[in-house]
XYZ file of C-alpha atoms in Angstrom:
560
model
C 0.000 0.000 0.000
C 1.416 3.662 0.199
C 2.598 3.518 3.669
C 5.334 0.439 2.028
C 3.507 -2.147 4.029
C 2.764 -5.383 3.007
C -0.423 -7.062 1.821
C -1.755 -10.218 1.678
C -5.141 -11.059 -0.201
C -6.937 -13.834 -0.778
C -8.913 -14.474 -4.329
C -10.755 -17.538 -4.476
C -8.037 -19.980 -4.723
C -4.790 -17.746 -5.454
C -2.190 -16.121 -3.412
C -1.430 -12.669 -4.308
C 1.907 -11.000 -3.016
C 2.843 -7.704 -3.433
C 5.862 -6.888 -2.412
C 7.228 -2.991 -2.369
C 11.180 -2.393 -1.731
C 12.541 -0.041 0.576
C 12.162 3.062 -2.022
C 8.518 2.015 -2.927
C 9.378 2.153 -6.834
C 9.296 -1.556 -7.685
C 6.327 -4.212 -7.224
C 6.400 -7.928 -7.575
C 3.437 -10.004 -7.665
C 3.431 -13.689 -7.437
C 0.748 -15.850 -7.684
C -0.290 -19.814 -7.432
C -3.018 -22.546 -7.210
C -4.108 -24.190 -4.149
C -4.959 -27.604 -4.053
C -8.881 -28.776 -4.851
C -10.749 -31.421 -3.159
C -12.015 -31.961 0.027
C -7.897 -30.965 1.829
C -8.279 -27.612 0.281
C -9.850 -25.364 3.383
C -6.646 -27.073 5.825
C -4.205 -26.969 3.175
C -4.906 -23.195 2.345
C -4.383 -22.308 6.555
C -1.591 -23.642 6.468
C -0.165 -22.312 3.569
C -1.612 -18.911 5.091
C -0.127 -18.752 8.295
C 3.327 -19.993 6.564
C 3.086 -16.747 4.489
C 1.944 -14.468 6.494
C 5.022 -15.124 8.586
C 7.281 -14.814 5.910
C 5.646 -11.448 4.600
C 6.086 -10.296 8.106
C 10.018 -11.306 8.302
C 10.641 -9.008 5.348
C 8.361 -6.231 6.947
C 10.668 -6.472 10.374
C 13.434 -6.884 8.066
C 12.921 -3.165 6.450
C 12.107 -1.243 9.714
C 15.442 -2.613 10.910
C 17.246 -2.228 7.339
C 19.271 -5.271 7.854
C 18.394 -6.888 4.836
C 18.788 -3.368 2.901
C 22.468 -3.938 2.140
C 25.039 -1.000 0.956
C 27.892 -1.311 -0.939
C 30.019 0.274 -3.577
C 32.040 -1.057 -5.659
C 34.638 -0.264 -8.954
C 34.362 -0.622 -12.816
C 37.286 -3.068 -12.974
C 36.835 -6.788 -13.722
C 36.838 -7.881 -10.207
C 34.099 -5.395 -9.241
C 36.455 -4.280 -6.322
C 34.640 -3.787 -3.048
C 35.617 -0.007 -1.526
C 32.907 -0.183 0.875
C 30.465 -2.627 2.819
C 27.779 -1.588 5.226
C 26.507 -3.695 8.154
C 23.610 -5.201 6.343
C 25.383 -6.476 3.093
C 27.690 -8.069 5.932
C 24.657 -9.788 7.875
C 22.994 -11.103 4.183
C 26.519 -12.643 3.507
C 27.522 -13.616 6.702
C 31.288 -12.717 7.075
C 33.099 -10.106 8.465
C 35.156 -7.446 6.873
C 38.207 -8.641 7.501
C 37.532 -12.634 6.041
C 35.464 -10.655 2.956
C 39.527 -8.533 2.236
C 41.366 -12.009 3.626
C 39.193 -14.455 1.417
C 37.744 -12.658 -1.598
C 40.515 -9.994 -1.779
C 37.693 -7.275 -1.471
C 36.563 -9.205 -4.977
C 32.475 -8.807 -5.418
C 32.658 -10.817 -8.793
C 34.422 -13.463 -6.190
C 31.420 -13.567 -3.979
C 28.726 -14.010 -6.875
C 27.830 -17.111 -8.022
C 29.423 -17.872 -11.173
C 26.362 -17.901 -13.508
C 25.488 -14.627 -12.774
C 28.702 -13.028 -12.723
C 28.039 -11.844 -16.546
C 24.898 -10.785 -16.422
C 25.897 -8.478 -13.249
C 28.218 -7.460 -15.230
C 26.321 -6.585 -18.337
C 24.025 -4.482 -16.211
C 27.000 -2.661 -15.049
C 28.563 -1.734 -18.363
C 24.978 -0.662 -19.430
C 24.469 1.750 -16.556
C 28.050 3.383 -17.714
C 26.723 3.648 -20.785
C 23.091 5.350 -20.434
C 23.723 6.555 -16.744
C 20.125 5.262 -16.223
C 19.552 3.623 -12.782
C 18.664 0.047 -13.446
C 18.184 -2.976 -11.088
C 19.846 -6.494 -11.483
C 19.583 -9.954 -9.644
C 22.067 -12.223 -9.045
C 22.887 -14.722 -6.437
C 25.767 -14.193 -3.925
C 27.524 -17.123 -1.663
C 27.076 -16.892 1.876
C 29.667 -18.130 4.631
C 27.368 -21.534 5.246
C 27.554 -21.798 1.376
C 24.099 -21.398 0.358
C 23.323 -19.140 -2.303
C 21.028 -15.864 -1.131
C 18.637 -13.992 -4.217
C 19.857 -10.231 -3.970
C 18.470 -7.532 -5.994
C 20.960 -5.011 -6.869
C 19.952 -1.043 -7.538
C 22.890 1.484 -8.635
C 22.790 4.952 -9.303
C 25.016 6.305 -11.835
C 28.524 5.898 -11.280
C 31.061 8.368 -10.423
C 34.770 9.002 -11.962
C 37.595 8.185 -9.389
C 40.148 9.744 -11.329
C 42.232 6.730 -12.239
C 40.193 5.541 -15.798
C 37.721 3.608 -13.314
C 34.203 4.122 -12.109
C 32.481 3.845 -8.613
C 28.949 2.167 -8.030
C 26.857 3.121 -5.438
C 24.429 -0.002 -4.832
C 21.726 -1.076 -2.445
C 21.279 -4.651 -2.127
C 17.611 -6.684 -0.390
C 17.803 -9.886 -0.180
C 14.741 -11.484 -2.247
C 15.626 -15.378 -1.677
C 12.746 -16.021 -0.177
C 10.511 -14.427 -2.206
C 12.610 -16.428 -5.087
C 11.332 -19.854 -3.363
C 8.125 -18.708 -3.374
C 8.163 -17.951 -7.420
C 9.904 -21.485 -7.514
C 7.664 -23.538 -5.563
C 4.793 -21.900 -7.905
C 6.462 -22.268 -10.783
C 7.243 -26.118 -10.360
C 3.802 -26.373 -9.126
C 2.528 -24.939 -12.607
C 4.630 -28.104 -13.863
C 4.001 -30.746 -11.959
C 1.041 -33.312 -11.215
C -0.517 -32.766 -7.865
C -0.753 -36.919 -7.128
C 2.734 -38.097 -8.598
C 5.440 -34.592 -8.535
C 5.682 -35.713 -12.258
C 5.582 -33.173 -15.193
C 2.228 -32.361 -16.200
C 1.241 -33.072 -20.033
C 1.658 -29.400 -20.998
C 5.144 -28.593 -19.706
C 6.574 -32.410 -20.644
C 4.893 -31.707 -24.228
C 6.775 -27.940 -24.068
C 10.023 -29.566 -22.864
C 10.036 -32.061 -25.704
C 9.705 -29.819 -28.600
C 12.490 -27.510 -27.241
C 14.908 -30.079 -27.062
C 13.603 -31.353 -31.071
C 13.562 -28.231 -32.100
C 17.182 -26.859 -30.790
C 20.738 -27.763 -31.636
C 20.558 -30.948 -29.124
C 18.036 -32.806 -31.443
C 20.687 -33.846 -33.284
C 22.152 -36.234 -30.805
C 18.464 -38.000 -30.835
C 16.204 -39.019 -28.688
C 13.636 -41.795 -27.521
C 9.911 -40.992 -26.927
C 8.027 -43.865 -24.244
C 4.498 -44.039 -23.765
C 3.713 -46.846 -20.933
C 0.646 -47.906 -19.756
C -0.785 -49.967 -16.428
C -2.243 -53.172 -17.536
C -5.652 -54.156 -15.755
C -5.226 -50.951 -13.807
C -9.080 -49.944 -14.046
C -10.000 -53.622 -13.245
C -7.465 -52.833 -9.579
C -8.896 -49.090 -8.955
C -12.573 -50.571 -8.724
C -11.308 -53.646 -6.803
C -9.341 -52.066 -4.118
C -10.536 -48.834 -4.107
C -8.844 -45.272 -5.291
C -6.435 -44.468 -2.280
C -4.852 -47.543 -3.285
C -4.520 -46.884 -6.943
C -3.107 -43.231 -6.218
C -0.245 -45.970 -3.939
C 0.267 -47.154 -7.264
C 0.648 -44.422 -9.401
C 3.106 -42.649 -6.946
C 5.239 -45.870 -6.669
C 5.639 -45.987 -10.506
C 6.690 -42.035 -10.165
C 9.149 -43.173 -7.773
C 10.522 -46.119 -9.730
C 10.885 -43.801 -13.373
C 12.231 -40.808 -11.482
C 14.863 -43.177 -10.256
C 15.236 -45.246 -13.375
C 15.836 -42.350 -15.288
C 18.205 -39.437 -15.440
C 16.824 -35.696 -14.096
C 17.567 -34.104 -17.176
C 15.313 -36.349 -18.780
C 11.399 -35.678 -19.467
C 9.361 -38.073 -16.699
C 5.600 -37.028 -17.199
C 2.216 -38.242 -15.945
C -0.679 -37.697 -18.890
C -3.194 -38.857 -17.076
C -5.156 -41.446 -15.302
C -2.695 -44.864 -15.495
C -0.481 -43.122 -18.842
C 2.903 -42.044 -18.213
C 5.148 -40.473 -20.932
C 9.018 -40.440 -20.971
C 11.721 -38.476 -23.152
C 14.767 -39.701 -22.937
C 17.268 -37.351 -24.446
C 20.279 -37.938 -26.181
C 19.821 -41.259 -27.091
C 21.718 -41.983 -30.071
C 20.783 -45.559 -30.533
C 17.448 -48.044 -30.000
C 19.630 -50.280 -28.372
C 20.832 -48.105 -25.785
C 17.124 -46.749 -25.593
C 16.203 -50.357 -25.089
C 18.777 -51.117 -22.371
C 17.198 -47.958 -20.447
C 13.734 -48.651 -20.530
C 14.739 -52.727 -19.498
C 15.965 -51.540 -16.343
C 13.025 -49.503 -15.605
C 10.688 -52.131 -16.814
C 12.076 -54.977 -14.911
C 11.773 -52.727 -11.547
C 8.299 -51.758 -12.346
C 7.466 -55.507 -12.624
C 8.389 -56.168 -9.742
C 7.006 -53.540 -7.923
C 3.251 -53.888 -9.489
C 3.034 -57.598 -9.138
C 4.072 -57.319 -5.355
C 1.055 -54.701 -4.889
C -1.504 -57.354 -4.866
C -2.344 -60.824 -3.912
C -2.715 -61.991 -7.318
C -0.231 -59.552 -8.818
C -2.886 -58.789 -11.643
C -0.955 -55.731 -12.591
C 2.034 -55.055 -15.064
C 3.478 -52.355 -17.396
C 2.957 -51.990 -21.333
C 5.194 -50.011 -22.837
C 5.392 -48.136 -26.568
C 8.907 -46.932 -27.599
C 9.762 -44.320 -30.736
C 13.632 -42.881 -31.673
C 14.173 -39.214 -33.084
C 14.763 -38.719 -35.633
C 14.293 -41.977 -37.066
C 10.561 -42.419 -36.284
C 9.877 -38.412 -36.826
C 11.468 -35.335 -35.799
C 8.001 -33.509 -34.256
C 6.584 -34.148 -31.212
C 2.766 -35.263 -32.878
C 4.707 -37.480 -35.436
C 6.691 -39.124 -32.316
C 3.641 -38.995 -30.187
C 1.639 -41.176 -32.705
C 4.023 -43.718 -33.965
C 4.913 -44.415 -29.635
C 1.210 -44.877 -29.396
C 0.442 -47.348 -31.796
C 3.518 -49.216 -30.905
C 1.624 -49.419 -27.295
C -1.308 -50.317 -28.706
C 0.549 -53.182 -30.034
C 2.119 -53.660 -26.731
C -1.193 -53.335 -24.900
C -2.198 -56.730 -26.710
C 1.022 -59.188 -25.499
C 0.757 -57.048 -21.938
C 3.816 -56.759 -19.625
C 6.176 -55.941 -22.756
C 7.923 -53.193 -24.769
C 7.362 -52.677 -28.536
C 9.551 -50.547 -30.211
C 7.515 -48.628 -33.701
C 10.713 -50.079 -35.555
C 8.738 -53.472 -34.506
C 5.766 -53.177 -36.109
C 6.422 -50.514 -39.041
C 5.286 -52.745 -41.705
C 3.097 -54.851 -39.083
C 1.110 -52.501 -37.443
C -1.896 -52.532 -40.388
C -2.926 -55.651 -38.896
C -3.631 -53.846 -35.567
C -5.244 -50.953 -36.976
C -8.137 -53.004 -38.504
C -9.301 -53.618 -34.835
C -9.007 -50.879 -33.303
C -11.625 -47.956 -33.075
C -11.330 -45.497 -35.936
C -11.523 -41.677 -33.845
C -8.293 -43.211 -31.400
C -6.424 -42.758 -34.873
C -8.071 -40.796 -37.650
C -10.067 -37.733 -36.736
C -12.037 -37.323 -40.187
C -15.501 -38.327 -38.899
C -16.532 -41.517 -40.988
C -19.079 -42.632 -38.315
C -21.893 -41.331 -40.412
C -21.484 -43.758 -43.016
C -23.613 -47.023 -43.437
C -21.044 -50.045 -43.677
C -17.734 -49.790 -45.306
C -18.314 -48.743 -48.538
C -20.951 -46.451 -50.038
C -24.064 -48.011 -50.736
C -25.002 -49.853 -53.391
C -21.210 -50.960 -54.292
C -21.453 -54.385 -52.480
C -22.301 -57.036 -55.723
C -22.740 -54.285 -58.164
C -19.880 -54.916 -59.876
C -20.565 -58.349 -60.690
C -23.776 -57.394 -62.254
C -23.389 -54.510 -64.670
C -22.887 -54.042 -68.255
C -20.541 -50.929 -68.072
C -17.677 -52.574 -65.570
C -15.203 -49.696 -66.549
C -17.513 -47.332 -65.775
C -19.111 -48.981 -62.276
C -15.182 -49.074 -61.530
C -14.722 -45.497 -62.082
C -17.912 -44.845 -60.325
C -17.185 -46.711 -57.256
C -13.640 -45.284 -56.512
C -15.563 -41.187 -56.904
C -17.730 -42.628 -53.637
C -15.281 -43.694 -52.142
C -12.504 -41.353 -52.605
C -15.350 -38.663 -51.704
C -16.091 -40.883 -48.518
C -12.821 -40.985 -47.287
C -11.963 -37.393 -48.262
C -8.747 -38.840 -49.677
C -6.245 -37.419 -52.226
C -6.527 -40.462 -55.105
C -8.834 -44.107 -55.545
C -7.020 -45.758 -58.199
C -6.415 -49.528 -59.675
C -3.739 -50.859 -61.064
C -3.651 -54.296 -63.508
C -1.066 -56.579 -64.155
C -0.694 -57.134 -68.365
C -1.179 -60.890 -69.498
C 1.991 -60.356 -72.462
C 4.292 -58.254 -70.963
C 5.983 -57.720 -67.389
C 4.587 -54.311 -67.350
C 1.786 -52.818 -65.149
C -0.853 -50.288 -66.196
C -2.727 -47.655 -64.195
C -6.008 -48.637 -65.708
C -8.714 -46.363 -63.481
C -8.130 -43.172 -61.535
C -10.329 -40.505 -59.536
C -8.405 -37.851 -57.837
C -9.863 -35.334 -55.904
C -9.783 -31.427 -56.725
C -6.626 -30.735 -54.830
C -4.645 -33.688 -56.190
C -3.006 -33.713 -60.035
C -3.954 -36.792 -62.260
C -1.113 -39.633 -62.967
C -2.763 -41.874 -65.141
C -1.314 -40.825 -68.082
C 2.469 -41.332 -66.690
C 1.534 -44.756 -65.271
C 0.608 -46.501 -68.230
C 3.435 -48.947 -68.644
C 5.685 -49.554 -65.570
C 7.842 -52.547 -65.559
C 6.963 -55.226 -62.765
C 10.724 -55.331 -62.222
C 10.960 -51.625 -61.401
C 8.194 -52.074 -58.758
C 9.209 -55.228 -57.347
C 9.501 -53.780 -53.654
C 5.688 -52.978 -54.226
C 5.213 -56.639 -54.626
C 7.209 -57.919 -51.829
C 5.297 -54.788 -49.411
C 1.786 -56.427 -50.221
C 2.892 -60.326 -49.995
C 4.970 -59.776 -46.321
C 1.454 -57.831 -45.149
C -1.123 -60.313 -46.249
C -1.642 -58.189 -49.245
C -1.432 -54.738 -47.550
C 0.869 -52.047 -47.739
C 0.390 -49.095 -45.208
C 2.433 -46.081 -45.341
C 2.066 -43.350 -43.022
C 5.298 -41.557 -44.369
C 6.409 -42.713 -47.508
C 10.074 -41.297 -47.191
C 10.201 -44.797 -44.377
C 10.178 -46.855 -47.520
C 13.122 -48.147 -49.766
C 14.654 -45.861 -51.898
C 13.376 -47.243 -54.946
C 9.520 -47.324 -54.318
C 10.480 -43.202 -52.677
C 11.652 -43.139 -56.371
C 8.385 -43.455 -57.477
C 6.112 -42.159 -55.240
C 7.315 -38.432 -54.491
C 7.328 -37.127 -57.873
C 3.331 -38.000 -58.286
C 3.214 -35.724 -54.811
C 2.453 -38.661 -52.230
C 2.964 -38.440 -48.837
C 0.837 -41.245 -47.231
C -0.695 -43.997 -49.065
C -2.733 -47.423 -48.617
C -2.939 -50.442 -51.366
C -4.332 -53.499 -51.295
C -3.700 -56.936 -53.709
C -6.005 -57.891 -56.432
C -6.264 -61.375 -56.577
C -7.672 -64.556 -58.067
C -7.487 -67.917 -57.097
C -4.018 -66.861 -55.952
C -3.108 -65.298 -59.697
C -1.775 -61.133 -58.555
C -3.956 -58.815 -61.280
C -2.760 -55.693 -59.663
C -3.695 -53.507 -56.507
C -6.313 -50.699 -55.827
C -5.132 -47.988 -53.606
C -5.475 -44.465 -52.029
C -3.089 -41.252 -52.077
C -3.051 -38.736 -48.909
C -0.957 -35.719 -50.630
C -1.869 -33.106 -48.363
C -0.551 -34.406 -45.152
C 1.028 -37.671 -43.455
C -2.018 -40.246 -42.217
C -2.528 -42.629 -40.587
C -5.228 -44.242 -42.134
C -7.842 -45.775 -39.833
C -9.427 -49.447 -39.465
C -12.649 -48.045 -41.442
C -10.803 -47.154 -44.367
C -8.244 -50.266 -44.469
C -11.778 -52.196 -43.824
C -12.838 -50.013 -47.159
C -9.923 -51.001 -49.195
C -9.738 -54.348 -48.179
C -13.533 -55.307 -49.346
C -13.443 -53.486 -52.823
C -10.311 -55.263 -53.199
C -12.789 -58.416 -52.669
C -15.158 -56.720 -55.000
C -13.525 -55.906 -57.206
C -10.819 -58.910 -57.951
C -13.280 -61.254 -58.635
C -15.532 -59.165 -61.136
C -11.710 -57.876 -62.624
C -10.769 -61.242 -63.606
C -14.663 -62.310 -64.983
C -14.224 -58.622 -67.093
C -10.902 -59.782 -68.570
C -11.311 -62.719 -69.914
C -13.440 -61.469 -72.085
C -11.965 -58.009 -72.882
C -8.309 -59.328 -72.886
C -5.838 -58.305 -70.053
C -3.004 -57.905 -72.762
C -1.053 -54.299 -72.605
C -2.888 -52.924 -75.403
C -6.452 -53.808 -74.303
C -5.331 -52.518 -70.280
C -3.864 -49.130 -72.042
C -7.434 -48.744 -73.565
C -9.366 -48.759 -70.795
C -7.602 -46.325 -69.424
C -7.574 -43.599 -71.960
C -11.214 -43.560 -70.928
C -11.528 -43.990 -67.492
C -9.980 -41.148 -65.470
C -12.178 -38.751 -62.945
C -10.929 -35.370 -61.711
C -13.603 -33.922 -59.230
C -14.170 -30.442 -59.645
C -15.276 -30.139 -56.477
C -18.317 -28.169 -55.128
């Protein structure tokens, strides 16, 4: 207030401080959360009474001027001490005499050594504007514990030898600096565990991939509780809140402290480990802490029903951006989530993980709402194709509904010729945003996309691709100049005899397409094989008779 005193108030559930120095020209305000829930009236007394008491040491404090230290000191690069009063020699704790004896009257001596240069800075900028300006730094008492000062100097006088003098007044602020760092790592932390909350581990992470230090890599964990829901309802929630803060215990320990330890929520814990330059050191890591989380879980109950799932990505590797990290760890837990008690790796299951995505629920994956469709594919393509007089043109039809469906970049098929090794790109709709290829597609050796081949047959006949620059140089070859970034194919066959592959393009973005659309793919393939092999024995499947078809059946939508 104007009479310099302290105040206290009290907002709902925030502290405010205000805290005026001893010349009433600078004001601080710090502010933090109480806890919620049914502790919160006891927890806020306490807190209360705990500041209150500390507002009131800094009040005594400044009617006594103890804390208010003096000093001045010189321009020269040990900040030469020409004069102490007695309350810069209570803050630090030593006499005159051991200050000259130990420090050689040396101020840059006395300050830790972080802040020297900053002190410093501020010094050569007040000789340089002559405005007074304020500066904190950290000093080392006698016990050895560093005490929060805040500096203010006037402008410097000549001493007649090429130097300057600095006249400074010095408060000590190190408690109010615990206060701004208890609510700063309460802003970070989970209330139940002391972890990192989602926000700052998710802040944390993309610093470190965004700076210089991404470069030495990193590993991204996801890890799970298995059956935890199925404990929490047996044994009650003060029990599973034991849990949780015994696996914070366990990681913290596991785990180095400049590494990112995080709780997202519920059972889900995250972990960046950072500069991790191999999966096999990443491995070795996350064994350790796996193996002591085992133990722990399985000793928390009489029939040890729980254990720990784990989901593992490297940077840059897997991606080099947080969301691209964040997805690949999670579907490598999903993956995980189905053995229980293990550790999958995305490097695992890169070519695998298709087989998972069928099963699982399409919004954990895709967020283009598909829920408002009836079945898998748009009605009336089930059987039609079988059944019509126009094929080429039901084709062409069928992949506009469901390229429009799926909202995707290209619906395309692909046929193998009968004469020659060579396949043609026979049917194509591409959406409005999305360039036509059909025309440079119409004759690509089977040799040349051989890797396409081997994709489909070591996935049951599916290739997924959420990035396509993971693939093998030779199918990047041919996928980046028609501007693809994600894609999805499926095998035509009959009666085990390959007749080509129907796919989709993404070439806005990287997806990751969802078990609605593989379902999609997957039963026009069905569809379609069968009616594709009827249509060409009696059209011919030769080169020439594939390169016909397709000089008439190409869609661009024009959108709406």
């Amino acid at each position: 207030n104007e009479q310099g005193a302290f105040v206290h108030t009290n907002v709902m559930d925030c502290d405010l401080y205000q805290y005026l120095d001893g010349d009433l020209k600078t004001m601080r305000l710090f502010s933090g959360a109480y806890m919620t829930g049914y502790a919160w009236a006891e927890e806020s007394r306490k807190k209360l009474a705990a500041q209150n008491q500390l507002l009131e040491r800094y009040s005594d404090a400044q009617t006594r001027n103890t804390l208010c230290a003096s000093i001045r000191c010189l321009s020269d690069e040990q900040m030469t001490l020409t004069y102490v009063n007695e309350g810069f020699l209570a803050v630090v704790g030593y006499t005159r005499e051991e200050i000259s004896e130990k420090f050689h009257d040396s101020l840059r001596a006395m300050i830790v050594r972080e802040d020297v240069e900053r002190a410093m800075a501020r010094g050569r900028e007040l000789l340089h504007t002559g405005v007074p300006l304020e500066v904190e730094y950290r000093l080392i008492n006698k016990k050895g514990d560093e005490i929060w000062v805040l500096g203010k100097s006037e402008s410097p006088r000549e001493t007649g030898d090429g130097l300057y003098e600095f006249s400074c007044i010095l408060i000590d602020i190190s408690g109010l600096k615990a206060v701004e760092s208890n609510l700063e790592r309460a802003a970070q932390r989970d209330g139940l565990t002391g972890l990192y909350n989602r926000a700052s581990a998710q802040e944390q992470i993309r610093q470190f991939l965004s700076g210089a230090d991404s470069a030495r890599g990193g590993a991204l964990i996801l890890m799970d509780v298995d059956n935890f829901k199925a404990v929490n309802d047996t044994y009650g929630h003060p029990f599973a809140d034991t849990v949780l803060t015994d696996i914070a215990a366990i990681l913290t320990r596991s785990f180095r402290s400049s590494d990112v330890v995080c709780r997202l929520g519920g059972d889900e814990m995250m972990i960046f480990l950072k500069g991790i330059g191999s999966e096999a050191t990443a491995r070795a890591k996350l064994q350790s802490a796996s193996e002591a989380l085992s133990k722990r879980l399985r000793a928390k109950t009489e029939r040890g029903e729980m254990s720990c799932s784990f989901g593992g990505v490297l940077s840059p590797d897997d991606g080099g951006d947080f969301e691209t990290l964040y997805q690949r760890a999670d579907l490598a837990l999903y993956c995980a989530k189905e053995q229980k008690d293990c550790a999958v790796w995305f490097s695992d299951v890169r070519m695998r993980v298709v087989d998972k995505l069928i099963a699982r629920e399409v919004t954990e994956i895709d967020p283009r709402d598909d829920s408002a469709a009836h079945g898998f594919l748009p009605g009336g393509i089930q059987g039609a194709l079988a059944s019509v007089d126009d094929f080429p043109g039901e084709v062409l039809r069928a992949l506009t509904e469901i390229g429009r469906m799926y909202d995707i970049s290209r619906a395309y098929v692909f046929e193998m010729a009968s004469d020659q090794d060579m396949a043609v790109n026979t049917f194509e709709w591409c959406a409005a945003h999305a360039a036509p290829e059909i025309e440079n597609l119409q004759a690509l050796p089977v040799e040349g996309i051989s890797a396409y081949s081997e994709a489909l047959f070591a996935n049951d006949g599916l290739l997924y691709c959420y990035d396509i620059r993971t693939l093998s140089a030779e199918m990047c070859g041919i996928l980046e100049p028609q501007g693809i970034k994600s894609m999805l194919q499926c095998e035509l066959k009959h009666e085990g005899q390959m007749l080509g592959m129907v796919g989709f393009d993404e070439c806005r973005e990287r997806r990751y397409w969802n078990g609605r659309q593989i379902k999609a793919l997957s039963e026009f393939a069905r569809e379609l094989s069968c009616a594709l092999y009827a249509y060409r024995q009696t059209h011919g499947q030769s080169l020439a008779a594939l390169q016909q078809t397709a000089r008439g059946f190409c869609e661009k939508d024009r959108g709406v």
